[in-house]
Amino acid sequence: MIKPLRKAVFPVGGLGTRFLPATKAMPKEMLPVVDRPLIQYAVDEAIEAGIEQMIFVTGRGKSAIEDHFDIAYELETTMIARGKSLDLLHQTRLAPGAVAYVRQQEPMGLGHAVWCARDIVGDEPFAIFLADELMAGTPGCMKQMVDAYNRVGGNIVCGFEVPEDETDRYGVIDPGAENGALVEVKGLVEKPARGTAPSQLMIPGRYILQPEVMDILATQGKGAGGEIQLTDAMAQLIGRQPFHAYRFSGTRHDCGDKAGFVQATIALALQHAEIGPKVRSFLDSQR
């Protein structure tokens, strides 16, 4: 019996220190890529995948995220008075009951952030989105993963192929049997030494996990970096529950990195119907 996937956790409590001073007063998840903040891309991807409830694990200074998905009465009233469309603002509205917020009071790692959402997740499977990984594809990355989940159940992480000389920067999948885009996960290796990685499939911030992972996180000690690592908890599920990776063939933009953020902005600007031609003309003029 495969339980339907209805909930998603968005760990957004990080300090965004790699983007200082831009993130001194603004959450990094609210940094705009063309005309939408990063977090909007992740939420739109979740909605496309059929997710019904968004759970944001926030920290101090993250109220802009809550405001973004709230109704802005003053702004809407002003736009109506000026005869302007509200279509763009309606894209930021979530249905009543479709959003919940919980505070991560200490920065104790991704595993701890996910565990903070345990009471809202309850006994249901849930997705996890790391918003600074912008995954572009048609259909979206999570939609592809949910379609696979509805066939095989269990736990599914996104797998993305990276060059061999980059595997030491990521959590890497130890693969088993393959069935199309689905790859059996035999193990997870966090930042393997160069030349020792069991594959070139890294995990780019998209997960579908069963609720039992919360029980593991509840008693798990600190791992790498002195933080509670989600990877360590997931590793304990392997062999106890079905565990697969879904090989995503779309485009990944690492927006937690300054160069990756700029590249994502350029790539999406070129695809934008309104400004794409102007951006392309500018880039051509710089050659």
PDB file of C-alpha atoms in Angstrom:
ATOM      1  CA  MET A   1       0.000   0.000   0.000  1.00  0.00           C
ATOM      2  CA  ILE A   2       1.677   3.225  -1.160  1.00  0.00           C
ATOM      3  CA  LYS A   3       0.544   6.227   0.855  1.00  0.00           C
ATOM      4  CA  PRO A   4      -0.039   9.362  -1.241  1.00  0.00           C
ATOM      5  CA  LEU A   5       2.534  12.116  -0.971  1.00  0.00           C
ATOM      6  CA  ARG A   6       0.825  15.289   0.281  1.00  0.00           C
ATOM      7  CA  LYS A   7       3.406  17.188   2.342  1.00  0.00           C
ATOM      8  CA  ALA A   8       6.757  18.847   1.667  1.00  0.00           C
ATOM      9  CA  VAL A   9       9.357  20.253   4.049  1.00  0.00           C
ATOM     10  CA  PHE A  10      11.401  23.306   3.073  1.00  0.00           C
ATOM     11  CA  PRO A  11      14.387  23.830   5.414  1.00  0.00           C
ATOM     12  CA  VAL A  12      14.897  27.592   5.122  1.00  0.00           C
ATOM     13  CA  GLY A  13      16.514  28.468   8.452  1.00  0.00           C
ATOM     14  CA  GLY A  14      20.087  28.869   7.184  1.00  0.00           C
ATOM     15  CA  LEU A  15      22.008  32.117   7.558  1.00  0.00           C
ATOM     16  CA  GLY A  16      23.114  32.421   3.927  1.00  0.00           C
ATOM     17  CA  THR A  17      26.623  33.521   4.883  1.00  0.00           C
ATOM     18  CA  ARG A  18      28.042  32.801   1.414  1.00  0.00           C
ATOM     19  CA  PHE A  19      25.939  35.667   0.039  1.00  0.00           C
ATOM     20  CA  LEU A  20      26.772  38.328   2.620  1.00  0.00           C
ATOM     21  CA  PRO A  21      26.207  41.244   2.689  1.00  0.00           C
ATOM     22  CA  ALA A  22      23.154  40.660   0.440  1.00  0.00           C
ATOM     23  CA  THR A  23      21.684  38.248   2.996  1.00  0.00           C
ATOM     24  CA  LYS A  24      22.330  40.362   6.087  1.00  0.00           C
ATOM     25  CA  ALA A  25      18.687  41.477   6.171  1.00  0.00           C
ATOM     26  CA  MET A  26      17.163  39.288   3.409  1.00  0.00           C
ATOM     27  CA  PRO A  27      16.794  35.496   3.505  1.00  0.00           C
ATOM     28  CA  LYS A  28      18.876  33.872   0.776  1.00  0.00           C
ATOM     29  CA  GLU A  29      15.717  32.022  -0.302  1.00  0.00           C
ATOM     30  CA  MET A  30      14.225  35.404  -1.238  1.00  0.00           C
ATOM     31  CA  LEU A  31      17.050  36.347  -3.600  1.00  0.00           C
ATOM     32  CA  PRO A  32      15.443  36.830  -7.035  1.00  0.00           C
ATOM     33  CA  VAL A  33      16.313  34.767 -10.093  1.00  0.00           C
ATOM     34  CA  VAL A  34      14.935  37.006 -12.871  1.00  0.00           C
ATOM     35  CA  ASP A  35      11.494  37.855 -11.446  1.00  0.00           C
ATOM     36  CA  ARG A  36      10.834  35.230  -8.776  1.00  0.00           C
ATOM     37  CA  PRO A  37      12.601  34.495  -5.488  1.00  0.00           C
ATOM     38  CA  LEU A  38      14.372  31.164  -5.181  1.00  0.00           C
ATOM     39  CA  ILE A  39      11.779  29.783  -2.778  1.00  0.00           C
ATOM     40  CA  GLN A  40       8.999  30.439  -5.309  1.00  0.00           C
ATOM     41  CA  TYR A  41      10.654  28.130  -7.851  1.00  0.00           C
ATOM     42  CA  ALA A  42      10.751  25.330  -5.261  1.00  0.00           C
ATOM     43  CA  VAL A  43       7.126  25.869  -4.195  1.00  0.00           C
ATOM     44  CA  ASP A  44       5.946  25.969  -7.811  1.00  0.00           C
ATOM     45  CA  GLU A  45       7.773  22.667  -8.392  1.00  0.00           C
ATOM     46  CA  ALA A  46       6.012  21.179  -5.360  1.00  0.00           C
ATOM     47  CA  ILE A  47       2.588  22.353  -6.532  1.00  0.00           C
ATOM     48  CA  GLU A  48       3.193  20.842  -9.979  1.00  0.00           C
ATOM     49  CA  ALA A  49       3.988  17.532  -8.245  1.00  0.00           C
ATOM     50  CA  GLY A  50       0.652  17.548  -6.393  1.00  0.00           C
ATOM     51  CA  ILE A  51       1.975  18.558  -2.975  1.00  0.00           C
ATOM     52  CA  GLU A  52      -0.866  19.947  -0.864  1.00  0.00           C
ATOM     53  CA  GLN A  53       0.886  21.289   2.247  1.00  0.00           C
ATOM     54  CA  MET A  54       4.121  23.280   2.389  1.00  0.00           C
ATOM     55  CA  ILE A  55       6.009  23.147   5.703  1.00  0.00           C
ATOM     56  CA  PHE A  56       8.658  25.844   6.087  1.00  0.00           C
ATOM     57  CA  VAL A  57      11.302  25.286   8.767  1.00  0.00           C
ATOM     58  CA  THR A  58      12.428  28.834   9.423  1.00  0.00           C
ATOM     59  CA  GLY A  59      14.797  30.716  11.699  1.00  0.00           C
ATOM     60  CA  ARG A  60      15.170  34.258  12.983  1.00  0.00           C
ATOM     61  CA  GLY A  61      15.074  36.894  10.266  1.00  0.00           C
ATOM     62  CA  LYS A  62      12.999  34.806   7.853  1.00  0.00           C
ATOM     63  CA  SER A  63       9.696  36.662   8.100  1.00  0.00           C
ATOM     64  CA  ALA A  64      10.029  37.840   4.474  1.00  0.00           C
ATOM     65  CA  ILE A  65       9.293  34.261   3.378  1.00  0.00           C
ATOM     66  CA  GLU A  66       6.042  34.250   5.352  1.00  0.00           C
ATOM     67  CA  ASP A  67       5.105  37.657   3.956  1.00  0.00           C
ATOM     68  CA  HIS A  68       5.795  36.500   0.397  1.00  0.00           C
ATOM     69  CA  PHE A  69       3.203  33.732   0.597  1.00  0.00           C
ATOM     70  CA  ASP A  70       0.668  35.884   2.455  1.00  0.00           C
ATOM     71  CA  ILE A  71      -1.952  38.250   1.054  1.00  0.00           C
ATOM     72  CA  ALA A  72      -0.620  41.813   0.646  1.00  0.00           C
ATOM     73  CA  TYR A  73      -3.836  43.801   1.103  1.00  0.00           C
ATOM     74  CA  GLU A  74      -2.285  47.262   0.721  1.00  0.00           C
ATOM     75  CA  LEU A  75      -0.382  46.301  -2.432  1.00  0.00           C
ATOM     76  CA  GLU A  76      -3.394  44.595  -3.991  1.00  0.00           C
ATOM     77  CA  THR A  77      -5.689  47.514  -3.185  1.00  0.00           C
ATOM     78  CA  THR A  78      -3.243  49.939  -4.785  1.00  0.00           C
ATOM     79  CA  MET A  79      -2.869  47.798  -7.903  1.00  0.00           C
ATOM     80  CA  ILE A  80      -6.640  47.444  -8.293  1.00  0.00           C
ATOM     81  CA  ALA A  81      -7.056  51.213  -7.942  1.00  0.00           C
ATOM     82  CA  ARG A  82      -4.518  51.670 -10.726  1.00  0.00           C
ATOM     83  CA  GLY A  83      -6.222  49.136 -12.982  1.00  0.00           C
ATOM     84  CA  LYS A  84      -3.362  46.638 -12.839  1.00  0.00           C
ATOM     85  CA  SER A  85      -3.721  42.850 -12.961  1.00  0.00           C
ATOM     86  CA  LEU A  86      -3.213  40.797  -9.812  1.00  0.00           C
ATOM     87  CA  ASP A  87      -2.193  37.662 -11.720  1.00  0.00           C
ATOM     88  CA  LEU A  88       1.454  37.895 -10.665  1.00  0.00           C
ATOM     89  CA  LEU A  89       0.527  38.299  -7.005  1.00  0.00           C
ATOM     90  CA  HIS A  90      -1.923  35.410  -7.147  1.00  0.00           C
ATOM     91  CA  GLN A  91       1.002  33.158  -8.077  1.00  0.00           C
ATOM     92  CA  THR A  92       2.389  33.697  -4.572  1.00  0.00           C
ATOM     93  CA  ARG A  93      -0.814  32.763  -2.752  1.00  0.00           C
ATOM     94  CA  LEU A  94      -1.147  29.357  -1.154  1.00  0.00           C
ATOM     95  CA  ALA A  95      -4.555  27.887  -0.402  1.00  0.00           C
ATOM     96  CA  PRO A  96      -5.908  28.172   3.167  1.00  0.00           C
ATOM     97  CA  GLY A  97      -4.327  25.442   5.293  1.00  0.00           C
ATOM     98  CA  ALA A  98      -1.708  24.735   2.630  1.00  0.00           C
ATOM     99  CA  VAL A  99       1.189  26.322   4.519  1.00  0.00           C
ATOM    100  CA  ALA A 100       2.692  25.814   7.965  1.00  0.00           C
ATOM    101  CA  TYR A 101       5.717  27.316   9.672  1.00  0.00           C
ATOM    102  CA  VAL A 102       7.909  25.872  12.397  1.00  0.00           C
ATOM    103  CA  ARG A 103      11.003  27.457  13.948  1.00  0.00           C
ATOM    104  CA  GLN A 104      14.423  25.810  14.043  1.00  0.00           C
ATOM    105  CA  GLN A 105      15.875  27.584  17.052  1.00  0.00           C
ATOM    106  CA  GLU A 106      19.472  26.427  16.588  1.00  0.00           C
ATOM    107  CA  PRO A 107      21.417  25.781  13.348  1.00  0.00           C
ATOM    108  CA  MET A 108      22.095  22.099  14.045  1.00  0.00           C
ATOM    109  CA  GLY A 109      22.107  20.743  10.502  1.00  0.00           C
ATOM    110  CA  LEU A 110      19.728  19.574   7.798  1.00  0.00           C
ATOM    111  CA  GLY A 111      18.686  16.465   9.717  1.00  0.00           C
ATOM    112  CA  HIS A 112      17.691  18.563  12.695  1.00  0.00           C
ATOM    113  CA  ALA A 113      15.772  21.011  10.485  1.00  0.00           C
ATOM    114  CA  VAL A 114      13.752  18.153   8.989  1.00  0.00           C
ATOM    115  CA  TRP A 115      13.121  16.687  12.451  1.00  0.00           C
ATOM    116  CA  CYS A 116      11.670  20.034  13.578  1.00  0.00           C
ATOM    117  CA  ALA A 117       8.748  19.378  11.186  1.00  0.00           C
ATOM    118  CA  ARG A 118       7.929  15.964  12.695  1.00  0.00           C
ATOM    119  CA  ASP A 119       4.629  16.930  14.345  1.00  0.00           C
ATOM    120  CA  ILE A 120       3.224  18.407  11.129  1.00  0.00           C
ATOM    121  CA  VAL A 121       4.511  15.556   8.953  1.00  0.00           C
ATOM    122  CA  GLY A 122       2.995  12.976  11.304  1.00  0.00           C
ATOM    123  CA  ASP A 123       2.870   9.421   9.974  1.00  0.00           C
ATOM    124  CA  GLU A 124       2.877  10.376   6.289  1.00  0.00           C
ATOM    125  CA  PRO A 125       5.589  10.201   3.638  1.00  0.00           C
ATOM    126  CA  PHE A 126       6.951  13.624   2.778  1.00  0.00           C
ATOM    127  CA  ALA A 127       9.140  15.437   0.288  1.00  0.00           C
ATOM    128  CA  ILE A 128      12.092  17.685   1.082  1.00  0.00           C
ATOM    129  CA  PHE A 129      13.157  20.625  -1.060  1.00  0.00           C
ATOM    130  CA  LEU A 130      16.437  22.489  -0.666  1.00  0.00           C
ATOM    131  CA  ALA A 131      15.489  25.764  -2.308  1.00  0.00           C
ATOM    132  CA  ASP A 132      18.998  26.827  -3.281  1.00  0.00           C
ATOM    133  CA  GLU A 133      19.065  23.918  -5.725  1.00  0.00           C
ATOM    134  CA  LEU A 134      17.056  25.157  -8.702  1.00  0.00           C
ATOM    135  CA  MET A 135      16.055  22.128 -10.768  1.00  0.00           C
ATOM    136  CA  ALA A 136      14.770  22.949 -14.247  1.00  0.00           C
ATOM    137  CA  GLY A 137      12.963  20.335 -16.312  1.00  0.00           C
ATOM    138  CA  THR A 138       9.686  19.474 -18.033  1.00  0.00           C
ATOM    139  CA  PRO A 139       7.966  18.085 -16.095  1.00  0.00           C
ATOM    140  CA  GLY A 140       9.669  19.320 -12.951  1.00  0.00           C
ATOM    141  CA  CYS A 141      12.093  17.231 -10.928  1.00  0.00           C
ATOM    142  CA  MET A 142       9.684  16.442  -8.080  1.00  0.00           C
ATOM    143  CA  LYS A 143       6.854  15.602 -10.485  1.00  0.00           C
ATOM    144  CA  GLN A 144       9.120  13.017 -12.108  1.00  0.00           C
ATOM    145  CA  MET A 145      10.075  11.656  -8.676  1.00  0.00           C
ATOM    146  CA  VAL A 146       6.449  11.464  -7.496  1.00  0.00           C
ATOM    147  CA  ASP A 147       5.471   9.548 -10.623  1.00  0.00           C
ATOM    148  CA  ALA A 148       8.233   7.061  -9.814  1.00  0.00           C
ATOM    149  CA  TYR A 149       7.219   6.951  -6.133  1.00  0.00           C
ATOM    150  CA  ASN A 150       3.640   6.071  -7.081  1.00  0.00           C
ATOM    151  CA  ARG A 151       5.028   3.006  -8.855  1.00  0.00           C
ATOM    152  CA  VAL A 152       7.566   1.700  -6.328  1.00  0.00           C
ATOM    153  CA  GLY A 153       6.890   3.458  -3.004  1.00  0.00           C
ATOM    154  CA  GLY A 154       9.538   3.597  -0.295  1.00  0.00           C
ATOM    155  CA  ASN A 155      12.206   6.290  -0.281  1.00  0.00           C
ATOM    156  CA  ILE A 156      13.432   8.103  -3.372  1.00  0.00           C
ATOM    157  CA  VAL A 157      16.187  10.673  -3.687  1.00  0.00           C
ATOM    158  CA  CYS A 158      17.060  12.641  -6.780  1.00  0.00           C
ATOM    159  CA  GLY A 159      20.236  11.486  -8.498  1.00  0.00           C
ATOM    160  CA  PHE A 160      22.150  13.875 -10.733  1.00  0.00           C
ATOM    161  CA  GLU A 161      25.205  12.997 -12.784  1.00  0.00           C
ATOM    162  CA  VAL A 162      28.266  15.170 -12.117  1.00  0.00           C
ATOM    163  CA  PRO A 163      31.834  14.972 -13.469  1.00  0.00           C
ATOM    164  CA  GLU A 164      34.071  12.514 -11.646  1.00  0.00           C
ATOM    165  CA  ASP A 165      36.357  15.273 -10.379  1.00  0.00           C
ATOM    166  CA  GLU A 166      33.409  16.906  -8.557  1.00  0.00           C
ATOM    167  CA  THR A 167      32.143  13.891  -6.602  1.00  0.00           C
ATOM    168  CA  ASP A 168      34.231  14.779  -3.544  1.00  0.00           C
ATOM    169  CA  ARG A 169      31.997  17.839  -3.017  1.00  0.00           C
ATOM    170  CA  TYR A 170      28.703  15.980  -2.552  1.00  0.00           C
ATOM    171  CA  GLY A 171      26.824  13.088  -1.039  1.00  0.00           C
ATOM    172  CA  VAL A 172      27.147  10.297  -3.619  1.00  0.00           C
ATOM    173  CA  ILE A 173      24.976   7.245  -4.271  1.00  0.00           C
ATOM    174  CA  ASP A 174      26.358   3.709  -4.183  1.00  0.00           C
ATOM    175  CA  PRO A 175      24.188   2.246  -6.957  1.00  0.00           C
ATOM    176  CA  GLY A 176      22.659  -1.180  -7.425  1.00  0.00           C
ATOM    177  CA  ALA A 177      20.331  -2.467 -10.117  1.00  0.00           C
ATOM    178  CA  GLU A 178      18.925   0.033 -12.604  1.00  0.00           C
ATOM    179  CA  ASN A 179      15.448   0.096 -14.138  1.00  0.00           C
ATOM    180  CA  GLY A 180      15.220   2.989 -16.542  1.00  0.00           C
ATOM    181  CA  ALA A 181      15.709   6.201 -14.570  1.00  0.00           C
ATOM    182  CA  LEU A 182      15.305   4.363 -11.244  1.00  0.00           C
ATOM    183  CA  VAL A 183      18.504   3.222  -9.549  1.00  0.00           C
ATOM    184  CA  GLU A 184      18.598   1.002  -6.478  1.00  0.00           C
ATOM    185  CA  VAL A 185      20.481   2.672  -3.631  1.00  0.00           C
ATOM    186  CA  LYS A 186      22.833   0.323  -1.773  1.00  0.00           C
ATOM    187  CA  GLY A 187      24.539   3.038   0.213  1.00  0.00           C
ATOM    188  CA  LEU A 188      25.281   6.737   0.561  1.00  0.00           C
ATOM    189  CA  VAL A 189      28.787   8.156   0.784  1.00  0.00           C
ATOM    190  CA  GLU A 190      29.246  11.711   2.030  1.00  0.00           C
ATOM    191  CA  LYS A 191      31.992  13.617   0.164  1.00  0.00           C
ATOM    192  CA  PRO A 192      34.142  10.630  -0.835  1.00  0.00           C
ATOM    193  CA  ALA A 193      37.836  11.223  -1.374  1.00  0.00           C
ATOM    194  CA  ARG A 194      38.623  12.004  -4.995  1.00  0.00           C
ATOM    195  CA  GLY A 195      38.880   8.824  -7.032  1.00  0.00           C
ATOM    196  CA  THR A 196      36.962   6.672  -4.516  1.00  0.00           C
ATOM    197  CA  ALA A 197      33.338   7.610  -5.296  1.00  0.00           C
ATOM    198  CA  PRO A 198      31.096   4.581  -6.004  1.00  0.00           C
ATOM    199  CA  SER A 199      29.306   6.526  -8.774  1.00  0.00           C
ATOM    200  CA  GLN A 200      28.925   9.985 -10.250  1.00  0.00           C
ATOM    201  CA  LEU A 201      25.335  10.321  -8.980  1.00  0.00           C
ATOM    202  CA  MET A 202      25.065  13.027  -6.345  1.00  0.00           C
ATOM    203  CA  ILE A 203      21.947  14.045  -4.396  1.00  0.00           C
ATOM    204  CA  PRO A 204      20.880  17.586  -5.349  1.00  0.00           C
ATOM    205  CA  GLY A 205      18.404  18.492  -2.658  1.00  0.00           C
ATOM    206  CA  ARG A 206      15.231  16.608  -3.596  1.00  0.00           C
ATOM    207  CA  TYR A 207      13.990  13.736  -1.420  1.00  0.00           C
ATOM    208  CA  ILE A 208      10.890  11.630  -0.811  1.00  0.00           C
ATOM    209  CA  LEU A 209      11.152   9.910   2.571  1.00  0.00           C
ATOM    210  CA  GLN A 210       9.016   7.713   4.768  1.00  0.00           C
ATOM    211  CA  PRO A 211       8.085   9.039   8.238  1.00  0.00           C
ATOM    212  CA  GLU A 212      10.263   6.432  10.003  1.00  0.00           C
ATOM    213  CA  VAL A 213      13.251   8.661   9.271  1.00  0.00           C
ATOM    214  CA  MET A 214      11.941  11.009  11.983  1.00  0.00           C
ATOM    215  CA  ASP A 215      12.343   8.278  14.618  1.00  0.00           C
ATOM    216  CA  ILE A 216      15.960   7.853  13.563  1.00  0.00           C
ATOM    217  CA  LEU A 217      16.628  11.600  13.642  1.00  0.00           C
ATOM    218  CA  ALA A 218      15.126  11.836  17.136  1.00  0.00           C
ATOM    219  CA  THR A 219      18.013   9.876  18.679  1.00  0.00           C
ATOM    220  CA  GLN A 220      20.764  10.479  16.147  1.00  0.00           C
ATOM    221  CA  GLY A 221      23.984  12.057  17.338  1.00  0.00           C
ATOM    222  CA  LYS A 222      25.967  14.704  15.547  1.00  0.00           C
ATOM    223  CA  GLY A 223      27.875  13.731  12.440  1.00  0.00           C
ATOM    224  CA  ALA A 224      30.100  15.572   9.987  1.00  0.00           C
ATOM    225  CA  GLY A 225      30.622  19.233  10.848  1.00  0.00           C
ATOM    226  CA  GLY A 226      29.166  18.712  14.309  1.00  0.00           C
ATOM    227  CA  GLU A 227      25.650  18.711  12.846  1.00  0.00           C
ATOM    228  CA  ILE A 228      22.790  16.208  12.694  1.00  0.00           C
ATOM    229  CA  GLN A 229      23.091  14.902   9.153  1.00  0.00           C
ATOM    230  CA  LEU A 230      20.091  13.776   7.114  1.00  0.00           C
ATOM    231  CA  THR A 231      22.355  11.517   5.043  1.00  0.00           C
ATOM    232  CA  ASP A 232      23.251   9.483   8.163  1.00  0.00           C
ATOM    233  CA  ALA A 233      19.576   8.916   8.967  1.00  0.00           C
ATOM    234  CA  MET A 234      18.715   7.955   5.381  1.00  0.00           C
ATOM    235  CA  ALA A 235      21.544   5.433   5.350  1.00  0.00           C
ATOM    236  CA  GLN A 236      19.842   3.562   8.192  1.00  0.00           C
ATOM    237  CA  LEU A 237      16.700   3.119   6.086  1.00  0.00           C
ATOM    238  CA  ILE A 238      18.605   1.310   3.324  1.00  0.00           C
ATOM    239  CA  GLY A 239      17.903  -2.404   3.586  1.00  0.00           C
ATOM    240  CA  ARG A 240      14.918  -1.810   5.858  1.00  0.00           C
ATOM    241  CA  GLN A 241      12.721  -0.084   3.267  1.00  0.00           C
ATOM    242  CA  PRO A 242      12.810   0.223  -0.521  1.00  0.00           C
ATOM    243  CA  PHE A 243      15.321   2.923  -1.417  1.00  0.00           C
ATOM    244  CA  HIS A 244      15.911   4.292  -4.924  1.00  0.00           C
ATOM    245  CA  ALA A 245      17.431   7.232  -6.705  1.00  0.00           C
ATOM    246  CA  TYR A 246      15.658   8.835  -9.626  1.00  0.00           C
ATOM    247  CA  ARG A 247      18.127   9.910 -12.299  1.00  0.00           C
ATOM    248  CA  PHE A 248      17.091  13.470 -13.235  1.00  0.00           C
ATOM    249  CA  SER A 249      17.978  14.445 -16.774  1.00  0.00           C
ATOM    250  CA  GLY A 250      17.055  18.129 -16.563  1.00  0.00           C
ATOM    251  CA  THR A 251      19.243  21.064 -15.571  1.00  0.00           C
ATOM    252  CA  ARG A 252      20.581  21.760 -12.097  1.00  0.00           C
ATOM    253  CA  HIS A 253      21.578  25.225 -10.915  1.00  0.00           C
ATOM    254  CA  ASP A 254      23.489  25.424  -7.635  1.00  0.00           C
ATOM    255  CA  CYS A 255      22.160  28.751  -6.388  1.00  0.00           C
ATOM    256  CA  GLY A 256      23.920  28.342  -3.050  1.00  0.00           C
ATOM    257  CA  ASP A 257      27.061  29.300  -4.961  1.00  0.00           C
ATOM    258  CA  LYS A 258      27.555  32.831  -6.313  1.00  0.00           C
ATOM    259  CA  ALA A 259      28.683  31.695  -9.753  1.00  0.00           C
ATOM    260  CA  GLY A 260      25.856  29.137  -9.922  1.00  0.00           C
ATOM    261  CA  PHE A 261      23.349  31.818  -8.927  1.00  0.00           C
ATOM    262  CA  VAL A 262      24.509  34.145 -11.700  1.00  0.00           C
ATOM    263  CA  GLN A 263      24.477  31.286 -14.224  1.00  0.00           C
ATOM    264  CA  ALA A 264      20.904  30.388 -13.211  1.00  0.00           C
ATOM    265  CA  THR A 265      19.818  33.993 -13.624  1.00  0.00           C
ATOM    266  CA  ILE A 266      21.327  34.174 -17.099  1.00  0.00           C
ATOM    267  CA  ALA A 267      19.922  30.803 -18.174  1.00  0.00           C
ATOM    268  CA  LEU A 268      16.380  31.618 -17.040  1.00  0.00           C
ATOM    269  CA  ALA A 269      16.570  35.166 -18.378  1.00  0.00           C
ATOM    270  CA  LEU A 270      17.420  33.803 -21.826  1.00  0.00           C
ATOM    271  CA  GLN A 271      14.285  31.630 -21.661  1.00  0.00           C
ATOM    272  CA  HIS A 272      12.068  34.504 -20.486  1.00  0.00           C
ATOM    273  CA  ALA A 273       9.599  35.579 -23.180  1.00  0.00           C
ATOM    274  CA  GLU A 274       9.728  39.258 -22.248  1.00  0.00           C
ATOM    275  CA  ILE A 275      13.432  39.910 -21.669  1.00  0.00           C
ATOM    276  CA  GLY A 276      15.127  36.933 -23.340  1.00  0.00           C
ATOM    277  CA  PRO A 277      15.939  38.669 -26.667  1.00  0.00           C
ATOM    278  CA  LYS A 278      17.424  41.729 -24.901  1.00  0.00           C
ATOM    279  CA  VAL A 279      19.579  39.585 -22.626  1.00  0.00           C
ATOM    280  CA  ARG A 280      20.808  37.498 -25.560  1.00  0.00           C
ATOM    281  CA  SER A 281      21.639  40.663 -27.513  1.00  0.00           C
ATOM    282  CA  PHE A 282      23.604  42.008 -24.551  1.00  0.00           C
ATOM    283  CA  LEU A 283      25.560  38.775 -24.120  1.00  0.00           C
ATOM    284  CA  ASP A 284      26.371  38.687 -27.829  1.00  0.00           C
ATOM    285  CA  SER A 285      27.683  42.264 -27.594  1.00  0.00           C
ATOM    286  CA  GLN A 286      30.139  41.261 -24.865  1.00  0.00           C
ATOM    287  CA  ARG A 287      31.923  38.653 -26.945  1.00  0.00           C
TER     288      ARG A 287
END
